[in-house]
Amino acid sequence: MNLFGQGRHLLSVLQFDRPTLAGLFQLADAVSPIARREAVCTVLDGAMLGSLFFEPSTRTRLSFESAFLRLGGEVTTTTGFTFSSMAKGESIADTARVVSGYSDVLVVRHPDTGSVAEFAAASTVPVVNAGDGAGEHPSQALLDVYTMEKELAARGGGVDGCRIAILGDLRFGRTAHSLVKLLSLYDSLSFSFFAPPGLELPKSVADYATGRGHSVHFHDTVVEAVQGVDVVYATRVQRERMPEDLAQANAAGDLLNKAILAQADNLDVVIMHPLPRDSRCDSFDLSTDVDDLPGLSIFKQTDNGLIVRMAIFLTALGVSTEAVRLTTKQRPWRATLRD
Ligand code: ASP
Ligand code: CP
């Protein structure tokens, strides 16, 4: 079974169905001892990752690179336009052809929607979309849904039939777009959306969910949107993708905080966010005052990102779990401070 559907690129969450999604999550579970550094794996010995990030990133770039290194591969990386020859006018197609000659797989983030598919079209090796403008962020949605499954299972439930609030910049936020589409593979979901004026979810994304039988509700306040939901997913205002006046109009107070959850009588809800959380004053994002609530899952998401991205590489490079098992051994060194 090819977990990416057709081909070996990972460009969109639309490449998955329920069995392939479950297969990818099983692979992520299988490599978690390696991510936790209980074991050392060399299955990607000799393989090279080309990591190309033309937009800022902390967790996507570092977790993709760590995932590749943890599997025994090597990494070359370039960040920003300034330090690549795109600054000299080189096209996406030429860049992709050149760097795919140096790598066995490419991970690409770029500010233009559709640009990573353009990379893939000219690449001779698999390409993974690490975010293409306001388009998609498939690896983020995969780790989000993986985390949701784990958190809801820990509460005795599951994703099917659950109620999910998605808040914030739903227009430019690619994580929200990918998440709604990937969640639509599940059964009978209820989506509650809150977005400030001008930052509403694209109709095509809402229609995608309703077309698959889910109920979709739009709310004027966050309190209403989070009432009675099982999961709340907050997102950052994507200031870098909008005109200054729209950014200014969304620069006051918190999007979500403890008082809002208390007012909605939902302090125990699973709280998620793709991060980064904009912690500047009046950023209109998730407040840090929720950090002591029991449902806070934002750092579980970041930890899960490592194993989900390891599973993505194993799939892109056609590595079996048996090959992983045969190249994994106990580590002889101490890892975390708890060791
Ligand atoms: N880090 C995520 C992204 O690159 C979310 C965000 O930046 O707000 O899409
Ligand atoms: N969630 C996410 O994509 O984070 P970065 O932008 O830091 O990679």
Short mmCIF file of C-alpha atoms and ligand atoms in Angstrom, two decimals:
data_model
loop_
_atom_site.label_atom_id
_atom_site.label_comp_id
_atom_site.label_asym_id
_atom_site.label_seq_id
_atom_site.Cartn_x
_atom_site.Cartn_y
_atom_site.Cartn_z
CA MET A 1 0.00 0.00 0.00
CA ASN A 2 1.45 3.43 -0.97
CA LEU A 3 0.58 5.63 2.01
CA PHE A 4 0.86 8.77 -0.18
CA GLY A 5 -1.73 7.48 -2.66
CA GLN A 6 -0.27 7.97 -6.13
CA GLY A 7 3.44 8.79 -6.42
CA ARG A 8 6.08 9.57 -3.79
CA HIS A 9 5.66 13.31 -3.22
CA LEU A 10 3.66 14.56 -0.23
CA LEU A 11 1.98 17.75 -1.40
CA SER A 12 -1.54 17.67 0.04
CA VAL A 13 -3.59 15.95 2.73
CA LEU A 14 -6.00 15.00 -0.05
CA GLN A 15 -3.57 12.16 -0.89
CA PHE A 16 -4.79 10.22 2.18
CA ASP A 17 -7.77 8.01 2.93
CA ARG A 18 -8.61 6.36 6.26
CA PRO A 19 -6.50 3.20 5.72
CA THR A 20 -3.40 5.10 4.53
CA LEU A 21 -3.76 7.61 7.37
CA ALA A 22 -3.95 4.75 9.88
CA GLY A 23 -0.90 3.16 8.18
CA LEU A 24 1.13 6.35 8.56
CA PHE A 25 0.15 6.66 12.23
CA GLN A 26 1.18 3.03 12.84
CA LEU A 27 4.55 3.79 11.30
CA ALA A 28 4.87 6.85 13.57
CA ASP A 29 4.09 4.66 16.61
CA ALA A 30 6.71 2.13 15.47
CA VAL A 31 9.52 4.72 15.35
CA SER A 32 8.66 6.46 18.60
CA PRO A 33 11.37 4.63 20.65
CA ILE A 34 13.91 6.09 18.17
CA ALA A 35 12.47 9.59 18.59
CA ARG A 36 12.50 9.16 22.37
CA ARG A 37 16.16 8.16 22.02
CA GLU A 38 15.66 4.76 23.61
CA ALA A 39 17.17 3.28 20.45
CA VAL A 40 19.45 4.35 17.60
CA CYS A 41 18.54 3.69 13.97
CA THR A 42 20.72 3.82 10.84
CA VAL A 43 18.14 2.80 8.23
CA LEU A 44 18.75 5.97 6.16
CA ASP A 45 22.55 5.54 6.22
CA GLY A 46 23.90 7.24 3.08
CA ALA A 47 20.68 9.16 2.32
CA MET A 48 20.70 12.95 2.01
CA LEU A 49 17.84 15.33 2.83
CA GLY A 50 17.72 18.67 1.02
CA SER A 51 15.92 21.06 3.37
CA LEU A 52 14.83 24.27 1.61
CA PHE A 53 12.96 26.84 3.69
CA PHE A 54 12.19 30.13 1.96
CA GLU A 55 10.00 31.27 4.89
CA PRO A 56 10.71 31.42 8.63
CA SER A 57 10.36 28.16 10.54
CA THR A 58 11.44 26.69 13.85
CA ARG A 59 9.62 23.40 14.40
CA THR A 60 8.90 22.22 10.87
CA ARG A 61 12.46 22.62 9.63
CA LEU A 62 14.17 21.38 12.79
CA SER A 63 11.81 18.44 13.28
CA PHE A 64 12.09 17.33 9.65
CA GLU A 65 15.88 17.60 9.89
CA SER A 66 15.98 15.85 13.28
CA ALA A 67 13.70 13.12 11.95
CA PHE A 68 16.07 12.46 9.04
CA LEU A 69 19.15 12.50 11.28
CA ARG A 70 17.47 10.22 13.84
CA LEU A 71 16.92 7.69 11.06
CA GLY A 72 20.64 7.77 10.22
CA GLY A 73 20.56 10.12 7.19
CA GLU A 74 22.39 13.38 6.52
CA VAL A 75 21.01 16.87 5.90
CA THR A 76 21.89 19.85 3.73
CA THR A 77 19.89 23.00 4.29
CA THR A 78 19.26 26.48 2.97
CA THR A 79 17.07 29.10 4.61
CA GLY A 80 15.58 32.30 3.20
CA PHE A 81 15.86 33.70 -0.30
CA THR A 82 18.92 35.80 0.51
CA PHE A 83 21.25 32.83 0.74
CA SER A 84 19.98 30.90 -2.27
CA SER A 85 20.42 31.75 -5.94
CA MET A 86 16.71 32.48 -6.14
CA ALA A 87 17.90 35.93 -5.02
CA LYS A 88 19.67 36.04 -8.42
CA GLY A 89 16.48 35.18 -10.28
CA GLU A 90 16.79 31.40 -10.52
CA SER A 91 13.42 29.77 -11.14
CA ILE A 92 11.72 27.16 -8.96
CA ALA A 93 12.10 24.61 -11.77
CA ASP A 94 15.85 25.14 -12.18
CA THR A 95 16.39 25.20 -8.39
CA ALA A 96 14.44 21.96 -7.97
CA ARG A 97 16.35 20.20 -10.75
CA VAL A 98 19.70 21.29 -9.30
CA VAL A 99 19.09 20.41 -5.64
CA SER A 100 17.40 17.12 -6.43
CA GLY A 101 20.76 16.11 -7.94
CA TYR A 102 22.31 16.50 -4.47
CA SER A 103 19.57 14.89 -2.37
CA ASP A 104 17.40 11.78 -2.01
CA VAL A 105 14.36 13.70 -0.75
CA LEU A 106 13.51 17.41 -0.53
CA VAL A 107 11.46 19.24 2.11
CA VAL A 108 10.33 22.63 0.82
CA ARG A 109 8.59 25.65 2.37
CA HIS A 110 7.84 28.60 0.10
CA PRO A 111 5.55 31.68 0.39
CA ASP A 112 3.54 31.03 -2.79
CA THR A 113 0.51 28.74 -2.96
CA GLY A 114 1.22 25.93 -5.42
CA SER A 115 5.00 26.55 -5.43
CA VAL A 116 5.91 23.25 -3.79
CA ALA A 117 3.96 21.33 -6.43
CA GLU A 118 6.04 23.27 -8.98
CA PHE A 119 9.20 22.07 -7.20
CA ALA A 120 7.89 18.51 -7.31
CA ALA A 121 7.19 18.72 -11.04
CA ALA A 122 10.86 19.51 -11.75
CA SER A 123 12.44 17.32 -9.07
CA THR A 124 14.00 13.92 -9.68
CA VAL A 125 13.46 12.87 -6.01
CA PRO A 126 10.41 12.92 -3.68
CA VAL A 127 9.32 16.36 -2.45
CA VAL A 128 7.52 17.03 0.84
CA ASN A 129 5.43 20.19 1.20
CA ALA A 130 6.41 21.97 4.42
CA GLY A 131 3.96 24.84 3.73
CA ASP A 132 3.14 26.62 0.47
CA GLY A 133 1.91 30.12 1.19
CA ALA A 134 -1.72 30.14 2.35
CA GLY A 135 -2.24 26.78 0.60
CA GLU A 136 -1.46 23.65 2.61
CA HIS A 137 0.73 22.34 5.42
CA PRO A 138 0.14 18.59 5.19
CA SER A 139 2.72 17.35 7.70
CA GLN A 140 1.25 19.76 10.28
CA ALA A 141 -2.27 18.42 9.74
CA LEU A 142 -0.97 14.85 10.02
CA LEU A 143 0.67 15.55 13.37
CA ASP A 144 -2.40 17.50 14.51
CA VAL A 145 -4.77 14.64 13.75
CA TYR A 146 -2.33 12.11 15.23
CA THR A 147 -2.29 14.19 18.43
CA MET A 148 -6.07 14.57 18.42
CA GLU A 149 -6.47 10.78 18.15
CA LYS A 150 -4.12 10.23 21.10
CA GLU A 151 -5.63 12.93 23.30
CA LEU A 152 -9.23 11.86 22.66
CA ALA A 153 -8.31 8.18 23.15
CA ALA A 154 -6.77 9.07 26.51
CA ARG A 155 -10.20 10.48 27.44
CA GLY A 156 -11.95 7.30 26.30
CA GLY A 157 -13.14 8.76 22.99
CA GLY A 158 -12.11 9.07 19.38
CA VAL A 159 -12.15 11.56 16.53
CA ASP A 160 -15.27 10.15 14.83
CA GLY A 161 -18.33 12.07 15.98
CA CYS A 162 -16.38 14.73 17.84
CA ARG A 163 -16.89 18.48 18.02
CA ILE A 164 -13.96 20.68 17.02
CA ALA A 165 -13.64 24.47 17.24
CA ILE A 166 -11.11 26.10 14.89
CA LEU A 167 -10.34 29.72 15.69
CA GLY A 168 -8.37 32.65 14.35
CA ASP A 169 -7.02 33.49 10.92
CA LEU A 170 -8.84 30.86 8.89
CA ARG A 171 -8.30 32.71 5.61
CA PHE A 172 -4.50 32.79 5.40
CA GLY A 173 -3.84 29.99 7.91
CA ARG A 174 -2.76 26.99 5.83
CA THR A 175 -2.79 24.71 8.88
CA ALA A 176 -6.54 25.25 9.24
CA HIS A 177 -7.11 24.47 5.56
CA SER A 178 -5.16 21.20 5.71
CA LEU A 179 -6.68 20.25 9.06
CA VAL A 180 -10.31 20.65 7.96
CA LYS A 181 -9.67 18.62 4.82
CA LEU A 182 -7.81 15.82 6.63
CA LEU A 183 -10.38 15.63 9.44
CA SER A 184 -13.09 15.31 6.80
CA LEU A 185 -11.92 11.68 6.36
CA TYR A 186 -13.56 10.92 9.73
CA ASP A 187 -17.29 10.39 10.36
CA SER A 188 -19.94 12.85 11.56
CA LEU A 189 -17.81 15.72 12.81
CA SER A 190 -19.16 19.04 13.98
CA PHE A 191 -16.93 22.00 13.11
CA SER A 192 -17.34 25.35 14.92
CA PHE A 193 -15.47 28.18 13.28
CA PHE A 194 -14.64 31.64 14.59
CA ALA A 195 -12.66 34.10 12.46
CA PRO A 196 -12.48 37.89 12.74
CA PRO A 197 -13.96 39.91 9.84
CA GLY A 198 -11.75 39.63 6.76
CA LEU A 199 -10.06 36.41 7.96
CA GLU A 200 -12.90 33.93 7.34
CA LEU A 201 -12.42 30.36 6.16
CA PRO A 202 -12.47 30.04 2.35
CA LYS A 203 -15.86 28.76 1.17
CA SER A 204 -14.16 25.95 -0.75
CA VAL A 205 -12.71 24.53 2.49
CA ALA A 206 -16.05 24.73 4.36
CA ASP A 207 -17.81 23.17 1.36
CA TYR A 208 -15.25 20.37 1.37
CA ALA A 209 -16.32 19.44 4.93
CA THR A 210 -20.06 19.76 4.33
CA GLY A 211 -19.69 17.78 1.10
CA ARG A 212 -18.39 14.91 3.21
CA GLY A 213 -21.37 15.00 5.57
CA HIS A 214 -19.96 17.07 8.44
CA SER A 215 -21.84 19.88 10.11
CA VAL A 216 -20.29 23.32 9.92
CA HIS A 217 -21.19 26.26 12.18
CA PHE A 218 -19.87 29.81 11.99
CA HIS A 219 -19.86 31.86 15.20
CA ASP A 220 -19.58 35.56 15.96
CA THR A 221 -17.83 35.05 19.30
CA VAL A 222 -15.15 32.68 20.57
CA VAL A 223 -17.25 31.86 23.67
CA GLU A 224 -20.04 30.52 21.47
CA ALA A 225 -17.60 28.65 19.22
CA VAL A 226 -15.91 26.77 22.07
CA GLN A 227 -19.05 25.88 24.03
CA GLY A 228 -19.47 22.08 24.24
CA VAL A 229 -16.59 21.19 21.90
CA ASP A 230 -14.12 18.35 22.55
CA VAL A 231 -11.13 20.08 20.92
CA VAL A 232 -10.26 23.72 20.35
CA TYR A 233 -7.62 24.55 17.72
CA ALA A 234 -6.42 28.15 17.88
CA THR A 235 -4.31 29.78 15.16
CA ARG A 236 -2.09 32.83 14.80
CA VAL A 237 -2.96 35.89 12.69
CA GLN A 238 -0.76 35.39 9.59
CA ARG A 239 0.43 39.02 9.57
CA GLU A 240 3.05 38.33 6.91
CA ARG A 241 0.34 37.40 4.39
CA MET A 242 -2.05 40.36 4.73
CA PRO A 243 -2.21 44.12 4.18
CA GLU A 244 -1.12 46.29 7.12
CA ASP A 245 -4.67 47.57 7.85
CA LEU A 246 -6.04 44.03 8.26
CA ALA A 247 -3.10 43.11 10.50
CA GLN A 248 -3.71 46.26 12.59
CA ALA A 249 -7.42 45.49 12.90
CA ASN A 250 -6.48 42.18 14.56
CA ALA A 251 -3.97 43.45 17.07
CA ALA A 252 -5.91 43.68 20.33
CA GLY A 253 -6.38 41.33 23.26
CA ASP A 254 -6.43 37.51 23.26
CA LEU A 255 -8.07 35.16 20.79
CA LEU A 256 -8.46 32.53 23.52
CA ASN A 257 -7.70 32.59 27.23
CA LYS A 258 -8.75 30.96 30.47
CA ALA A 259 -11.56 33.45 31.13
CA ILE A 260 -13.13 32.71 27.74
CA LEU A 261 -12.96 28.95 28.37
CA ALA A 262 -14.41 29.45 31.87
CA GLN A 263 -17.26 31.53 30.43
CA ALA A 264 -17.95 28.74 27.94
CA ASP A 265 -17.80 26.21 30.81
CA ASN A 266 -15.14 24.24 28.91
CA LEU A 267 -11.92 24.49 30.92
CA ASP A 268 -11.07 20.80 30.35
CA VAL A 269 -11.19 20.93 26.54
CA VAL A 270 -8.22 19.63 24.50
CA ILE A 271 -6.31 22.80 23.51
CA MET A 272 -4.26 22.75 20.32
CA HIS A 273 -2.35 25.26 18.21
CA PRO A 274 0.10 24.64 15.32
CA LEU A 275 2.51 27.19 16.88
CA PRO A 276 4.29 29.55 16.86
CA ARG A 277 2.08 31.29 19.40
CA ASP A 278 2.52 35.03 18.97
CA SER A 279 3.34 36.05 22.53
CA ARG A 280 3.72 39.76 21.85
CA CYS A 281 1.32 42.12 23.58
CA ASP A 282 -2.11 42.32 21.84
CA SER A 283 -1.18 39.71 19.24
CA PHE A 284 -4.73 38.31 19.30
CA ASP A 285 -3.48 34.76 19.83
CA LEU A 286 -3.69 31.98 22.43
CA SER A 287 -2.88 33.36 25.88
CA THR A 288 -0.16 31.71 27.98
CA ASP A 289 -2.64 31.73 30.89
CA VAL A 290 -4.08 28.44 29.53
CA ASP A 291 -0.74 26.69 29.99
CA ASP A 292 -1.71 25.09 33.31
CA LEU A 293 -5.01 23.69 32.02
CA PRO A 294 -5.22 19.88 31.83
CA GLY A 295 -6.09 19.76 28.12
CA LEU A 296 -3.10 21.79 26.91
CA SER A 297 -1.67 19.71 24.05
CA ILE A 298 0.45 22.19 22.12
CA PHE A 299 3.78 20.67 23.10
CA LYS A 300 2.45 17.15 22.58
CA GLN A 301 1.83 18.30 19.00
CA THR A 302 5.44 19.44 18.61
CA ASP A 303 6.80 16.20 20.10
CA ASN A 304 4.53 14.13 17.84
CA GLY A 305 5.78 16.12 14.85
CA LEU A 306 9.09 14.27 15.05
CA ILE A 307 7.65 10.74 14.73
CA VAL A 308 5.06 11.73 12.11
CA ARG A 309 7.85 13.26 10.02
CA MET A 310 10.00 10.15 10.47
CA ALA A 311 7.05 8.15 9.12
CA ILE A 312 6.79 10.58 6.17
CA PHE A 313 10.44 10.00 5.23
CA LEU A 314 10.17 6.23 5.54
CA THR A 315 7.17 6.36 3.21
CA ALA A 316 8.78 8.74 0.70
CA LEU A 317 11.89 6.56 0.54
CA GLY A 318 10.02 3.23 0.52
CA VAL A 319 11.56 1.88 3.76
CA SER A 320 9.80 -1.06 5.45
CA THR A 321 9.27 -1.40 9.22
CA GLU A 322 11.32 -4.60 8.98
CA ALA A 323 14.28 -2.61 7.57
CA VAL A 324 13.88 -0.16 10.48
CA ARG A 325 13.85 -3.03 12.97
CA LEU A 326 16.99 -4.62 11.48
CA THR A 327 18.95 -1.34 11.66
CA THR A 328 17.91 -0.30 15.18
CA LYS A 329 19.97 -0.98 18.28
CA GLN A 330 19.96 0.10 21.91
CA ARG A 331 21.88 3.32 22.50
CA PRO A 332 24.97 3.19 24.69
CA TRP A 333 24.79 6.84 25.79
CA ARG A 334 22.56 8.82 28.16
CA ALA A 335 19.87 10.98 26.59
CA THR A 336 17.38 13.09 28.56
CA LEU A 337 17.95 14.51 32.02
CA ARG A 338 15.59 11.79 33.33
CA ASP A 339 18.00 8.99 32.34
N1 ASP B 1 3.78 27.44 11.67
C1 ASP B 1 2.53 27.32 10.97
C2 ASP B 1 2.73 27.59 9.50
O1 ASP B 1 3.85 27.76 9.07
C3 ASP B 1 1.48 28.19 11.58
C4 ASP B 1 1.85 29.63 11.68
O2 ASP B 1 2.93 30.06 11.26
O3 ASP B 1 1.03 30.36 12.24
O4 ASP B 1 1.76 27.58 8.78
N1 CP B 2 3.91 24.80 13.01
C1 CP B 2 4.90 25.28 12.21
O1 CP B 2 4.89 25.07 10.99
O2 CP B 2 5.88 25.92 12.86
P1 CP B 2 7.13 26.67 12.18
O3 CP B 2 6.56 27.75 11.30
O4 CP B 2 7.96 27.16 13.30
O5 CP B 2 7.83 25.64 11.34
#
